[in-house]
Coordinates of N, CA and C in Angstrom, one line a residue:
X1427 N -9.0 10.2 5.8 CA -9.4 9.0 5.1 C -8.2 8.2 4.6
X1428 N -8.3 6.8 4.3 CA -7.3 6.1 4.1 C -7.7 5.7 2.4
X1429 N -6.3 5.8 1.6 CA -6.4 5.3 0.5 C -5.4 4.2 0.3
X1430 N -5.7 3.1 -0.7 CA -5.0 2.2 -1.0 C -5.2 2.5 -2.7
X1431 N -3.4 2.6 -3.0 CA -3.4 2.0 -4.5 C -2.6 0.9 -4.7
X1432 N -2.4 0.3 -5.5 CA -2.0 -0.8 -6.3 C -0.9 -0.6 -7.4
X1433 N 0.1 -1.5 -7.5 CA 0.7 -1.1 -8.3 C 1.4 -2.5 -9.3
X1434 N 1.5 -2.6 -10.4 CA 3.2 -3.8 -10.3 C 2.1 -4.7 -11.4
X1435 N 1.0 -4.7 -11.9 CA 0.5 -5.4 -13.2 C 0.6 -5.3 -14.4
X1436 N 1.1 -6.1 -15.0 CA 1.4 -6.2 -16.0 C 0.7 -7.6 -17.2
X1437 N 1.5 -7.9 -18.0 CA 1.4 -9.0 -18.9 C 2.8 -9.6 -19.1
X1438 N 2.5 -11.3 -18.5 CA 3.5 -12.0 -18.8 C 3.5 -13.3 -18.7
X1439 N 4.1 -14.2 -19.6 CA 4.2 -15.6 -20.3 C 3.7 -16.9 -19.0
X1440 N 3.3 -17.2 -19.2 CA 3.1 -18.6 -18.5 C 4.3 -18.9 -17.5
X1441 N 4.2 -19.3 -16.2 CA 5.8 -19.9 -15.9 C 6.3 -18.5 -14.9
X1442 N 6.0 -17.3 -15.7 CA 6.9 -15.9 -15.2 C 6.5 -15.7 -13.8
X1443 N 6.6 -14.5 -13.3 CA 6.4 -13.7 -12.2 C 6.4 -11.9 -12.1
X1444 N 5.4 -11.8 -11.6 CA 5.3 -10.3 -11.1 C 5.3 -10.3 -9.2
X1445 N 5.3 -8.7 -9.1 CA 5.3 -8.6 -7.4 C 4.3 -7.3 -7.6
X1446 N 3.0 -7.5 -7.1 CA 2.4 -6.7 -6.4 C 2.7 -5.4 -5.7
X1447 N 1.9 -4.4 -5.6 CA 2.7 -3.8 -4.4 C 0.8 -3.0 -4.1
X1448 N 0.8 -2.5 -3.0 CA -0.4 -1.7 -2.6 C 0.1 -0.8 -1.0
X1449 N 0.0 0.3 -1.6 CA 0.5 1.6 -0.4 C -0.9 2.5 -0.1
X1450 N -0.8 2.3 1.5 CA -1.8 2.9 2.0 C -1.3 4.3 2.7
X1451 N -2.2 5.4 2.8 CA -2.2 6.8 2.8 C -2.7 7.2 3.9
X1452 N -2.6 8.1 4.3 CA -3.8 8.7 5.4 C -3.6 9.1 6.3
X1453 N -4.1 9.7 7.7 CA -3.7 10.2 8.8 C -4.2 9.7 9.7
X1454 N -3.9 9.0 11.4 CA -4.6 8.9 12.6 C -5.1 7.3 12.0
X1455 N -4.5 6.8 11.9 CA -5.5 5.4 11.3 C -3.8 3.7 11.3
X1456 N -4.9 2.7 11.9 CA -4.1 1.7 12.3 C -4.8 0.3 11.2
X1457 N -4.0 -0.5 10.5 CA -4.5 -1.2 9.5 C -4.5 -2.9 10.6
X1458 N -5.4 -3.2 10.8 CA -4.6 -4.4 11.3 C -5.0 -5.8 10.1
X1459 N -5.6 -5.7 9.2 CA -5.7 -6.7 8.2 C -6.1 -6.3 7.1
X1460 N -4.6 -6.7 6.0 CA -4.5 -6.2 4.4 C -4.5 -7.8 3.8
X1461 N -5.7 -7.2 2.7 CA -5.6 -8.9 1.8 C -5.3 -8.4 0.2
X1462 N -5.3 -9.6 -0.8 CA -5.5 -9.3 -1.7 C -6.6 -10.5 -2.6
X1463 N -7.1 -9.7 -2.9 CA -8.7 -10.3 -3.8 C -8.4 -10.1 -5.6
X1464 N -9.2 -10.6 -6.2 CA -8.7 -10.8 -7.5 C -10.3 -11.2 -8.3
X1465 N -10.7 -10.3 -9.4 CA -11.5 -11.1 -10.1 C -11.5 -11.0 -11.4
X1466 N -11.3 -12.0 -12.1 CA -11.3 -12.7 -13.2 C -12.9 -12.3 -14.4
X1467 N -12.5 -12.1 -15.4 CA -14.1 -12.0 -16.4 C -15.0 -12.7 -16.1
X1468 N -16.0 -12.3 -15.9 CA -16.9 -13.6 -15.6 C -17.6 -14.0 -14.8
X1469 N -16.0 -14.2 -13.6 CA -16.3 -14.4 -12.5 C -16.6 -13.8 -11.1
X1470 N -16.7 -14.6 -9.8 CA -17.5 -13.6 -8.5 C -15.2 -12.7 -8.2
X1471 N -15.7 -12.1 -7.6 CA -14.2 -11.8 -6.4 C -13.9 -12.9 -5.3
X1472 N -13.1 -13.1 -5.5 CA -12.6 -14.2 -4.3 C -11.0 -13.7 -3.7
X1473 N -11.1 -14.4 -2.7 CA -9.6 -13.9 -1.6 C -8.4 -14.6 -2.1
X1474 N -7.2 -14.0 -2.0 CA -6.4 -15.0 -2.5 C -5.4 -14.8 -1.4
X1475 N -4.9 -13.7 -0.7 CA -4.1 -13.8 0.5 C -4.4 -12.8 1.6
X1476 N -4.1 -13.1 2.7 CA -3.8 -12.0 3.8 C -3.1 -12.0 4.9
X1477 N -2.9 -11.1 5.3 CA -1.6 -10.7 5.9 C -2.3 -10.2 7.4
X1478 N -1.8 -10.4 8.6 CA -2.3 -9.4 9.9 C -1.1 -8.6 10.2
X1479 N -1.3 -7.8 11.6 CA -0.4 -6.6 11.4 C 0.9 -7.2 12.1
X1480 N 0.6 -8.6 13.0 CA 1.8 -9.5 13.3 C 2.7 -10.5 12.2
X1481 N 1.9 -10.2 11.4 CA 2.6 -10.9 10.2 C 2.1 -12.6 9.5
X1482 N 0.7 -12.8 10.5 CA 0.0 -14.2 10.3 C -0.4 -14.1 8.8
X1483 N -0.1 -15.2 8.2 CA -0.5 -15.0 6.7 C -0.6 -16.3 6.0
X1484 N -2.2 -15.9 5.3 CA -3.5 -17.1 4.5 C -3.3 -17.1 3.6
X1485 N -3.5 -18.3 3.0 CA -3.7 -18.4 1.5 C -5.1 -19.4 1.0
X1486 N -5.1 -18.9 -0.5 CA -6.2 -20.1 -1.1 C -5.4 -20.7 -1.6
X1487 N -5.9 -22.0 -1.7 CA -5.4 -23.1 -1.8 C -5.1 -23.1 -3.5
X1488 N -5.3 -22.5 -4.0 CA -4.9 -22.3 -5.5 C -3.7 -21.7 -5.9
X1489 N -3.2 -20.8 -4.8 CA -1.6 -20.2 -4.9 C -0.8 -20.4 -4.0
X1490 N -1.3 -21.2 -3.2 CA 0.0 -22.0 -2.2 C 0.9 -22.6 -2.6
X1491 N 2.0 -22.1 -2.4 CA 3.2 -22.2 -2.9 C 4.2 -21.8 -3.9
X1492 N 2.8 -21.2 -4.5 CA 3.5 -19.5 -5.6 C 3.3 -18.4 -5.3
X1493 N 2.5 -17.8 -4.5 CA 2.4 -16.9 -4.1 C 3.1 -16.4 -2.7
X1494 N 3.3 -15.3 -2.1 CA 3.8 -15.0 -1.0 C 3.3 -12.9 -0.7
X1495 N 2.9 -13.3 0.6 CA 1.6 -12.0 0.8 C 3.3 -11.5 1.9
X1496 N 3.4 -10.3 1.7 CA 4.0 -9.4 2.7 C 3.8 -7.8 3.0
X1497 N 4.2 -7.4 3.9 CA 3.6 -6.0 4.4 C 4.9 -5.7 5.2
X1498 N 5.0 -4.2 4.8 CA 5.6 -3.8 5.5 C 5.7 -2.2 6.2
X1499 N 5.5 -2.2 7.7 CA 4.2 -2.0 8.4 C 4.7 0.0 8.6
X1500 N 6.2 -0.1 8.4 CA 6.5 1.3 9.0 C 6.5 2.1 7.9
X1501 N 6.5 1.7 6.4 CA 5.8 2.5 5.0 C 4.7 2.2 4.4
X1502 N 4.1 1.0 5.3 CA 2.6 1.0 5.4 C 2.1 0.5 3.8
X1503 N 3.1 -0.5 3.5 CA 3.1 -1.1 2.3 C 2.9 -2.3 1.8
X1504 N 1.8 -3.2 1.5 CA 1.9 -4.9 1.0 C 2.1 -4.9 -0.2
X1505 N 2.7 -5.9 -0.3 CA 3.3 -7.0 -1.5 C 2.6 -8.6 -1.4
X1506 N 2.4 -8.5 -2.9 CA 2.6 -10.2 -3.2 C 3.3 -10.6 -4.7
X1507 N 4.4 -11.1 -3.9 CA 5.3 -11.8 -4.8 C 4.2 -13.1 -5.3
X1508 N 4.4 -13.2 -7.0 CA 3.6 -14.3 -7.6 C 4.7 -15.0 -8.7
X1509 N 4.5 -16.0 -8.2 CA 5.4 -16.9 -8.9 C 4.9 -18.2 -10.0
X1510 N 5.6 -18.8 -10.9 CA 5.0 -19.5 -11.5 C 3.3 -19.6 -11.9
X1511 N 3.6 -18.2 -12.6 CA 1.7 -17.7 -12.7 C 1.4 -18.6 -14.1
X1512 N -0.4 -18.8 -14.0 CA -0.8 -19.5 -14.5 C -1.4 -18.7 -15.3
X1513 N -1.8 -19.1 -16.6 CA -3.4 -18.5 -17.4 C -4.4 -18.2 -16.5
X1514 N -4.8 -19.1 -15.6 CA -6.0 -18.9 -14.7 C -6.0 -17.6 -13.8
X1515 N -4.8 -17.0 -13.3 CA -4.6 -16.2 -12.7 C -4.3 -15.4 -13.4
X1516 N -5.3 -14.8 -14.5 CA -5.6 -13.4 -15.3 C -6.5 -12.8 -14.3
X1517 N -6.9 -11.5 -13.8 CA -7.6 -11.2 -13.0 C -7.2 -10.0 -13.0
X1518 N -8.1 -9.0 -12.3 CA -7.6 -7.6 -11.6 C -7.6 -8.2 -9.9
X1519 N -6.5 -7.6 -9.9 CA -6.1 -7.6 -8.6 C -6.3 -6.8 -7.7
X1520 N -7.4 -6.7 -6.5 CA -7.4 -5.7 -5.9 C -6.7 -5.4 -4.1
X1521 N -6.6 -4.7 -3.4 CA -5.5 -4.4 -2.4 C -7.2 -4.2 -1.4
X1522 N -6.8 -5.0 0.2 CA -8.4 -3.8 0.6 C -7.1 -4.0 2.2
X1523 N -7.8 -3.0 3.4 CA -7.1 -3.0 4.1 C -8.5 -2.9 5.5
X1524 N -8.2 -3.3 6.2 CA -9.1 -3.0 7.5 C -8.7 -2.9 8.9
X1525 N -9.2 -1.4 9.5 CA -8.6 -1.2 10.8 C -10.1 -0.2 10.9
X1526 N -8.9 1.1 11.6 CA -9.5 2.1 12.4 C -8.7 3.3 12.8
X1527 N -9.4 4.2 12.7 CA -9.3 5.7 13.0 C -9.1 5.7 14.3
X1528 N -8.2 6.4 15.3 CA -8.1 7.1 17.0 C -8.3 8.4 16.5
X1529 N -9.5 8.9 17.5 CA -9.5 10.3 18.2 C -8.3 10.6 19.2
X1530 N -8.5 11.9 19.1 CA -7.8 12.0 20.9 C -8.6 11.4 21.7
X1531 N -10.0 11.2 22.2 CA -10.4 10.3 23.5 C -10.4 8.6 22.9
X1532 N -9.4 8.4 22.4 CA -9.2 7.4 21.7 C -10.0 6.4 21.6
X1533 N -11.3 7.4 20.5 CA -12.5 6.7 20.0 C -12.3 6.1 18.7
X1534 N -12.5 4.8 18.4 CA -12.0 4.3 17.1 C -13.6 3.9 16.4
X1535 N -13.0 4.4 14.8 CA -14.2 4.4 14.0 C -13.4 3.1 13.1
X1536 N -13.9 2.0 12.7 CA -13.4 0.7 11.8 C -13.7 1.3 10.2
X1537 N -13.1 0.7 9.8 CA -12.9 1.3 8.1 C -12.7 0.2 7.2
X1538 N -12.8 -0.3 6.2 CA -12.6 -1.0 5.0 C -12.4 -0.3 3.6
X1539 N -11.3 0.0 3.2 CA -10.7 0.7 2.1 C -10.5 -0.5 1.1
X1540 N -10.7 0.1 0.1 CA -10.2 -0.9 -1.5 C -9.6 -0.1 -3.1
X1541 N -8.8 -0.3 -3.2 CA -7.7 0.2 -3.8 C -8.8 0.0 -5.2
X1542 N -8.5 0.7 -6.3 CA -8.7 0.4 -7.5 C -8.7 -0.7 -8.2
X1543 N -7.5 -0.9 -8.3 CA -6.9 -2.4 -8.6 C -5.9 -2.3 -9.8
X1544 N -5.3 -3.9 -10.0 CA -4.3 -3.9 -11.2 C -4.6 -5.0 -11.7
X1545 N -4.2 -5.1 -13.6 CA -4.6 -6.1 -14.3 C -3.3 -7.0 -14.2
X1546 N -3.9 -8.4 -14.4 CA -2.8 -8.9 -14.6 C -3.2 -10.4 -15.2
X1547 N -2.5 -10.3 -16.5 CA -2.5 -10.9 -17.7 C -1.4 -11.9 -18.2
X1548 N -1.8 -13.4 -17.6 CA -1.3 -14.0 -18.0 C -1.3 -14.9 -19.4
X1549 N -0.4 -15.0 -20.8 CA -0.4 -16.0 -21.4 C -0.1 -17.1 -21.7
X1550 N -0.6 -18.1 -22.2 CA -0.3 -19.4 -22.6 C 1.2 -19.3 -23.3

């Protein structure tokens, strides 16, 4: 089975920056799309970046240009560097990853894993 945790949240001033990080675990298993999702008090979960296993990588239009989603693929590790964080982007942060399991008759079972998550607390 594959696990994803989360790491790198904290509390910090308006303006500042944190870096994410989320490490995935497990045996016989191929990730080909890690995102990260975030929700806020209140509010639904929504996407904020993702990454493919070639390195194509989405944003919402709310952190383009502060944010930056990376992975890296042979410790099986994403990051997102967040820059010039806002109040609005108080949130838990959560890691999810999606692939699949190989058999030896290299029968693949698809998977969706989601990390616990990290807070992260911005102030005015």
């Amino acid at each position: 089975q594959v696990q994803l945790v989360e790491s790198g949240g904290g509390l910090v001033q308006s303006g500042g920056s944190l870096r994410l990080s989320c490490a995935a675990s497990g045996s016989d298993f191929r990730i080909n799309t890690m995102e990260w999702h975030r929700r806020a008090a209140g509010k639904e979960r929504e996407l904020v970046a993702s990454i493919t296993k070639d390195g194509l990588r989405s944003y919402a239009d709310f952190v383009k240009g502060r944010f930056t989603i990376s992975r890296d693929n042979a410790k099986n590790i994403m990051y997102l560097q967040m820059n010039s964080l806002k109040p609005e982007d108080t949130a838990v942060y959560y890691c999810n990853g999606e692939g699949y399991h190989v058999d030896l008759h290299d029968v693949r079972t698809v998977f969706r894993a989601w990390g616990q998550g990290t807070q992260v607390t911005v102030s005015s």
